[in-house]
PDB file of C-alpha atoms in Angstrom:
ATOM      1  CA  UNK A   1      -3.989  18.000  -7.046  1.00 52.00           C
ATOM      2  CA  UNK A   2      -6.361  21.223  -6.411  1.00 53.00           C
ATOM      3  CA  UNK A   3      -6.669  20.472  -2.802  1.00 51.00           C
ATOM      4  CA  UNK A   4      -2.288  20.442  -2.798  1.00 49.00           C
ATOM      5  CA  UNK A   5      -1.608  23.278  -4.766  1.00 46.00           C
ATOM      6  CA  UNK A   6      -4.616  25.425  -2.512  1.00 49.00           C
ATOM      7  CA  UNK A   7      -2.827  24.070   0.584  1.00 47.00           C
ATOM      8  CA  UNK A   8       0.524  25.532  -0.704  1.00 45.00           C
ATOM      9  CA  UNK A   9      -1.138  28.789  -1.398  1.00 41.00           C
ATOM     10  CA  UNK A  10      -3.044  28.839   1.786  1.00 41.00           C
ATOM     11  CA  UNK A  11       0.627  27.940   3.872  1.00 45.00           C
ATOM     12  CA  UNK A  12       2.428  30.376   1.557  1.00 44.00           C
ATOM     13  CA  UNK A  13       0.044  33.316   2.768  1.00 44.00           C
ATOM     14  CA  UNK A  14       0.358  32.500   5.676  1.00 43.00           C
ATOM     15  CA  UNK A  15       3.969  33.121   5.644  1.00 44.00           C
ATOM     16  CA  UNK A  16       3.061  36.900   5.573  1.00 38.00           C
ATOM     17  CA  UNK A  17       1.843  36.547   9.090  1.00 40.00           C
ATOM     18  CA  UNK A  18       4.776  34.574  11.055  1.00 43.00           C
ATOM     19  CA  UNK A  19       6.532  36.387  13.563  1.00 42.00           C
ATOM     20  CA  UNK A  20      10.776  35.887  13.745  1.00 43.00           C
ATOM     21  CA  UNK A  21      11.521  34.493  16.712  1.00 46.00           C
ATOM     22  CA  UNK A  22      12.886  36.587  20.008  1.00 50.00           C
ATOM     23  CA  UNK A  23      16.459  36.247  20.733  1.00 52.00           C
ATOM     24  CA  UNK A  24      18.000  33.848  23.735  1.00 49.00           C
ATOM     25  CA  UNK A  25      18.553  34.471  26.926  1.00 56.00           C
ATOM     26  CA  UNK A  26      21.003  32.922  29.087  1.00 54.00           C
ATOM     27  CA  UNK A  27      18.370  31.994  31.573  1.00 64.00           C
ATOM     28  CA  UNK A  28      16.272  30.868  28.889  1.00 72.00           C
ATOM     29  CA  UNK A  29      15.025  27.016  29.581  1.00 84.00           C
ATOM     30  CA  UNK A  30      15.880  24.365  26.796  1.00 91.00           C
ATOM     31  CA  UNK A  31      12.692  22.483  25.717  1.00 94.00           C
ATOM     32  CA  UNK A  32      12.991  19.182  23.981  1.00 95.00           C
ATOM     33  CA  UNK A  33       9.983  18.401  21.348  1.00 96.00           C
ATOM     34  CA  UNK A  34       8.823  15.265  23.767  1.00 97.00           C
ATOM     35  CA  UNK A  35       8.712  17.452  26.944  1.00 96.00           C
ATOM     36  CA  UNK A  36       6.887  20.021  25.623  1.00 97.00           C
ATOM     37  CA  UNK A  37       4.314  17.713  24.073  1.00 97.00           C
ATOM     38  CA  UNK A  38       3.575  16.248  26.809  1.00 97.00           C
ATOM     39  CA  UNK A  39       3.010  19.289  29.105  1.00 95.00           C
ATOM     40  CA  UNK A  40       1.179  20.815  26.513  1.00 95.00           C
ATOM     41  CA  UNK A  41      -0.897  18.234  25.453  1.00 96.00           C
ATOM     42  CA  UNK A  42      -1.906  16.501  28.560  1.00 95.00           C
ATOM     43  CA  UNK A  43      -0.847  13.063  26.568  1.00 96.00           C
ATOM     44  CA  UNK A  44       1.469  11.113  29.243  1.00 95.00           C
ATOM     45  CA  UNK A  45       4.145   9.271  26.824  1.00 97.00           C
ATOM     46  CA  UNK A  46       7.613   9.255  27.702  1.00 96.00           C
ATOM     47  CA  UNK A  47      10.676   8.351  25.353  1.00 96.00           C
ATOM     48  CA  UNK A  48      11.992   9.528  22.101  1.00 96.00           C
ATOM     49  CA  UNK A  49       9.449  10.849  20.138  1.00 97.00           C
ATOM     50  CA  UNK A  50       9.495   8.384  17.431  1.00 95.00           C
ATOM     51  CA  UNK A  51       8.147   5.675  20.425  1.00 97.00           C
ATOM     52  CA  UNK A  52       5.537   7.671  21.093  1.00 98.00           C
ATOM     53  CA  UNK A  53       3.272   6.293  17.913  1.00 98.00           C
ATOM     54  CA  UNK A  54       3.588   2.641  19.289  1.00 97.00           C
ATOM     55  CA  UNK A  55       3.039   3.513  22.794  1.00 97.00           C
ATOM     56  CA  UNK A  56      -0.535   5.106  21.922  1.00 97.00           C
ATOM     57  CA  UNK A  57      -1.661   2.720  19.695  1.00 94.00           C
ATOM     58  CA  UNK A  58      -3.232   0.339  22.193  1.00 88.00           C
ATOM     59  CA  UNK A  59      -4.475   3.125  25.118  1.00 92.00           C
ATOM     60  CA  UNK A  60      -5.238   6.118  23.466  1.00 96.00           C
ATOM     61  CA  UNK A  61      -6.901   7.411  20.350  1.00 96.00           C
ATOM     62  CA  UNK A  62      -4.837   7.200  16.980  1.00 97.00           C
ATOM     63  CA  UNK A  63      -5.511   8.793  13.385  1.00 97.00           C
ATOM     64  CA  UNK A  64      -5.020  10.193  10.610  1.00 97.00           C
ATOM     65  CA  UNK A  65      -6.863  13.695  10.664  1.00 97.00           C
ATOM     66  CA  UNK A  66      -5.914  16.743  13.169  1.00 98.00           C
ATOM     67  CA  UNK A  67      -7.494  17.865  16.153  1.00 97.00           C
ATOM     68  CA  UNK A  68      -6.679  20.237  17.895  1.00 96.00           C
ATOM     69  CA  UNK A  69      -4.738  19.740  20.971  1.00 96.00           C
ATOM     70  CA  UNK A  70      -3.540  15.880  19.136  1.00 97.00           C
ATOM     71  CA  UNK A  71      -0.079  15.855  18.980  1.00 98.00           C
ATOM     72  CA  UNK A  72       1.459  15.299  15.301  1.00 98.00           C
ATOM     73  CA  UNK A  73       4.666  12.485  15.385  1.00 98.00           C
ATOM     74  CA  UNK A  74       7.048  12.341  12.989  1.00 98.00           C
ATOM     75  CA  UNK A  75       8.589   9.237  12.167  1.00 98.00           C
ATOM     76  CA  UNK A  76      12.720   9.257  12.521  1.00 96.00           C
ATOM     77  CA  UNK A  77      14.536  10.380   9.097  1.00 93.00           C
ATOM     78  CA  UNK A  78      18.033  11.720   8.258  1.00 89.00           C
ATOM     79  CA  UNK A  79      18.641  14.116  10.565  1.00 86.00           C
ATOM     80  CA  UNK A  80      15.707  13.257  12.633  1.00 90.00           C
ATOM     81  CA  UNK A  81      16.741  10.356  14.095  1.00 93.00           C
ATOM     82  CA  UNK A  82      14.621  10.420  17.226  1.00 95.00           C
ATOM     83  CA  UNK A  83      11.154  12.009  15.447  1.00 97.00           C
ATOM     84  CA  UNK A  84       9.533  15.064  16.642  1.00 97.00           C
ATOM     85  CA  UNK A  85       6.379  15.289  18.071  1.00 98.00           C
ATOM     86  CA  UNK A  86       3.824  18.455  17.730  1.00 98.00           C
ATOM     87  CA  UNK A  87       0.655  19.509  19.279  1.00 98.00           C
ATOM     88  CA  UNK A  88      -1.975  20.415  16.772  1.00 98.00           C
ATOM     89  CA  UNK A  89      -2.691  24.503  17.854  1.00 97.00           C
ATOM     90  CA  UNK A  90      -4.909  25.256  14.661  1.00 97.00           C
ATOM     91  CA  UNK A  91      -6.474  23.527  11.815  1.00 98.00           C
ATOM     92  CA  UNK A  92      -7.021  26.040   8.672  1.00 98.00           C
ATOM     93  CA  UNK A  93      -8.253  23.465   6.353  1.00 97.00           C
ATOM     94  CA  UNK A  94      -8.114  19.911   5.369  1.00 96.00           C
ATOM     95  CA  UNK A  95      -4.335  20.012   4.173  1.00 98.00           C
ATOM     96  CA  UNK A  96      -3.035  23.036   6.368  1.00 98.00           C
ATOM     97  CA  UNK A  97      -2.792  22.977  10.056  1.00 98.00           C
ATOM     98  CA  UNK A  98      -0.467  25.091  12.992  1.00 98.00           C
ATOM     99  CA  UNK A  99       1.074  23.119  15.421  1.00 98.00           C
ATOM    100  CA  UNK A 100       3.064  24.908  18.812  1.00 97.00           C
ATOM    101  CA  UNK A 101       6.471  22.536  19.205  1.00 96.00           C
ATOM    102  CA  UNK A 102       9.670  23.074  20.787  1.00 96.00           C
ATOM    103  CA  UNK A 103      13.287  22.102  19.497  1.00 93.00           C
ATOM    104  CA  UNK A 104      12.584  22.596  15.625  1.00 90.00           C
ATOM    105  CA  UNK A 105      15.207  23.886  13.146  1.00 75.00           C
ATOM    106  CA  UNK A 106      16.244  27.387  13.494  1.00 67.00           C
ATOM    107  CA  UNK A 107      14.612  27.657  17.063  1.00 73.00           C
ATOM    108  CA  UNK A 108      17.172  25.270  18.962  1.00 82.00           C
ATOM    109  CA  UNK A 109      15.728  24.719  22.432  1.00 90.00           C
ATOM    110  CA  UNK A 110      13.182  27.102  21.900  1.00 93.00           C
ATOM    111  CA  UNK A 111       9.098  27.009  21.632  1.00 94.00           C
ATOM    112  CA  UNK A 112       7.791  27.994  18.225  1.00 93.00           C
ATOM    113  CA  UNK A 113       4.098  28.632  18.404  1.00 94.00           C
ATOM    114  CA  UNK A 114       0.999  28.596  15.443  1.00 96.00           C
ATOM    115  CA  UNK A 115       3.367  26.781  12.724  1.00 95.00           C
ATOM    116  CA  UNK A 116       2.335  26.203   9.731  1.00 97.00           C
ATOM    117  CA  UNK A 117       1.937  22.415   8.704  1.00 98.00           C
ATOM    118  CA  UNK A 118       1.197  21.272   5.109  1.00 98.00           C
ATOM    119  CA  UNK A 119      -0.043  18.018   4.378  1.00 98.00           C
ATOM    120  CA  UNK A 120       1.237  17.118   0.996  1.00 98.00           C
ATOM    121  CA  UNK A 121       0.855  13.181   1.273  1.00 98.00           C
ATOM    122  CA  UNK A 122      -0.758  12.080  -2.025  1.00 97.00           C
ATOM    123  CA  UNK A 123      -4.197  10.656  -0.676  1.00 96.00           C
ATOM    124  CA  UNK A 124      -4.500  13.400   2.269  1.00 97.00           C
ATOM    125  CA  UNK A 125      -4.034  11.217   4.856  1.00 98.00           C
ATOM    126  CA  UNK A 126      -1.127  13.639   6.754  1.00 98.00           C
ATOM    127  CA  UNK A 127       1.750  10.748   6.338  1.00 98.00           C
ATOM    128  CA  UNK A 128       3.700  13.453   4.492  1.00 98.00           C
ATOM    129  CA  UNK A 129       4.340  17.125   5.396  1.00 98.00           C
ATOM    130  CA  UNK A 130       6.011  20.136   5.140  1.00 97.00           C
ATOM    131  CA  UNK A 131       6.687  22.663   8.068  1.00 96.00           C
ATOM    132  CA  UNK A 132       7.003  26.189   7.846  1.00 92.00           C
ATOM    133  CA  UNK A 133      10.894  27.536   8.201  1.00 86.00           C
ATOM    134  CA  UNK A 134      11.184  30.966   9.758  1.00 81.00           C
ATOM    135  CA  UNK A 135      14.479  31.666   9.013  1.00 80.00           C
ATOM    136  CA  UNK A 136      13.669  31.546   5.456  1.00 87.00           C
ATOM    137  CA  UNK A 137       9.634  32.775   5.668  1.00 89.00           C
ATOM    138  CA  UNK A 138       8.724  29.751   3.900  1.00 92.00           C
ATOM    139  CA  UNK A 139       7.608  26.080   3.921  1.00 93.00           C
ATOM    140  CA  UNK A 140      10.793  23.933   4.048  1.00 86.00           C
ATOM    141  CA  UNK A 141      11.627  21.969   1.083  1.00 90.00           C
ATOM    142  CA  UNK A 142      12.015  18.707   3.244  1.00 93.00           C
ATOM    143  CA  UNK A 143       9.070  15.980   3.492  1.00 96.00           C
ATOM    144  CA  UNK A 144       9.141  14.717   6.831  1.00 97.00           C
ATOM    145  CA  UNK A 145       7.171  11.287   7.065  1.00 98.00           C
ATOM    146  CA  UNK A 146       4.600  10.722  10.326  1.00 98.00           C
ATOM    147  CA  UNK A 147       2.883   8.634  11.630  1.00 98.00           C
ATOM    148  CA  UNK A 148      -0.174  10.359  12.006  1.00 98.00           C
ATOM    149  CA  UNK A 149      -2.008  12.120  15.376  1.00 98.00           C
ATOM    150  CA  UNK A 150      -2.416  10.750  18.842  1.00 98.00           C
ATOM    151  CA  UNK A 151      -5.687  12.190  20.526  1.00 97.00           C
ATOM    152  CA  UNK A 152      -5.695  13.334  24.028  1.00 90.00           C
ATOM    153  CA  UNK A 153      -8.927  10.960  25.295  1.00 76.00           C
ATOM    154  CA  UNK A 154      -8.115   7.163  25.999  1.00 54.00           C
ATOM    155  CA  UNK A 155      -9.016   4.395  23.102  1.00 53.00           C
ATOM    156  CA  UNK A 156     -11.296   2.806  26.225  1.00 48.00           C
ATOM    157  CA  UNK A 157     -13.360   6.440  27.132  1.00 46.00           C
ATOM    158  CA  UNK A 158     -13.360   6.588  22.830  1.00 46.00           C
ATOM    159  CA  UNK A 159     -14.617   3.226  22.100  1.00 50.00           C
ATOM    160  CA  UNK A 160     -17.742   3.690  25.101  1.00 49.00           C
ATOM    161  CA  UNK A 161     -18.972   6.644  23.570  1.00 50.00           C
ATOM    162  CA  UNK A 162     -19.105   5.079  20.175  1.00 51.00           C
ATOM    163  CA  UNK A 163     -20.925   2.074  21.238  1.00 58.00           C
ATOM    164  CA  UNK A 164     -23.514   4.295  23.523  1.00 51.00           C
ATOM    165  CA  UNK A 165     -24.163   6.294  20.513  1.00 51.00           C
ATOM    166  CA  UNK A 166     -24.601   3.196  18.225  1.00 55.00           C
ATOM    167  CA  UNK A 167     -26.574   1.815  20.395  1.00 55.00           C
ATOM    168  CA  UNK A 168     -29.003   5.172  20.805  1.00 54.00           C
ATOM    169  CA  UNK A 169     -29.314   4.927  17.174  1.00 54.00           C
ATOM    170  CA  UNK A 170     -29.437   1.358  16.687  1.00 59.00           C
ATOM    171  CA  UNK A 171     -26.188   0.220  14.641  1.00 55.00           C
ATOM    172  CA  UNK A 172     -23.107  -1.228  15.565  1.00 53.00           C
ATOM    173  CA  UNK A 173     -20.642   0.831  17.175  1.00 48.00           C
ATOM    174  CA  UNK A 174     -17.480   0.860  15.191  1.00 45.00           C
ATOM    175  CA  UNK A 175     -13.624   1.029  16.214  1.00 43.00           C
ATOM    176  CA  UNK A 176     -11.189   3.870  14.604  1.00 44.00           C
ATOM    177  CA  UNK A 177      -7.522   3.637  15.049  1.00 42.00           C
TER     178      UNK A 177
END
């Protein structure tokens, strides 16, 4: 409960800090959330962004902790019905990240970079969070489910590292997902 409430405080200050965003432009291009993930990430999914989860699982590098330059996906909910998808820009602590995504709330069509992400899932494990609003300088009050963060370096490039350095120090190398 100490690590929550600090993680509220901690996304709450940071609040102080956010920037509104600039006004449109005409000329100004419209970025979907799975576009921009995947230019800015360097992770080469296509599809809605809800797919994306099921797509990594078997080639690339699943979790449940940030990294930055993993891209965050939100499962589909209410309003949500396709998922978003984030890339990971900072990570402030254990329960408070800032992700750069496009196509979020108040920012229709438009990039939003260094937002604040709050993990508020009850055993830390990011399947819950809450994203920083800027047009009302505060964390939402929606929880948005995820899945959890898909790492940039292939499951098979993963998985040969760990077994090299298990084998350099003599125990079995172990799979993550």
């Amino acid at each position: 409960m100490t690590k929550r409430i600090t993680a509220a405080v901690v996304a709450a200050s940071l609040g102080f800090f956010a920037l509104g965003a600039a006004p449109a432009k005409a000329d100004d291009p419209y970025w979907q959330c799975v576009t921009f993930a995947r230019m800015f990430s360097g992770i080469n999914i296509f599809g809605d962004a809800w797919t994306w989860w099921n797509q990594a699982v078997d080639r690339l590098r699943t979790g449940h902790a940030p990294e930055t330059g993993s891209v965050l996906v939100f499962r589909p909910e209410g309003r949500m019905s396709r998922g978003h998808v984030a890339v990971v820009s900072d990570i402030l602590t254990d329960r408070v990240i800032r992700v750069t995504h496009a196509n979020w709330g108040g920012s229709r069509g438009k990039v939003e970079e260094n937002v604040t992400v709050v993990d508020v899932s009850r055993g830390g494990d990011w399947s819950q969070v809450k994203v920083w609003y800027n047009p009302i300088h505060d964390l939402g009050s929606t929880v948005y489910p995820t899945y959890g963060f898909i790492y940039k370096n292939a499951r098979d490039a993963f998985d040969a590292g760990a077994e090299v350095g298990a084998a350099a120090n003599g125990t079995t190398g172990t799979r993550r997902r």
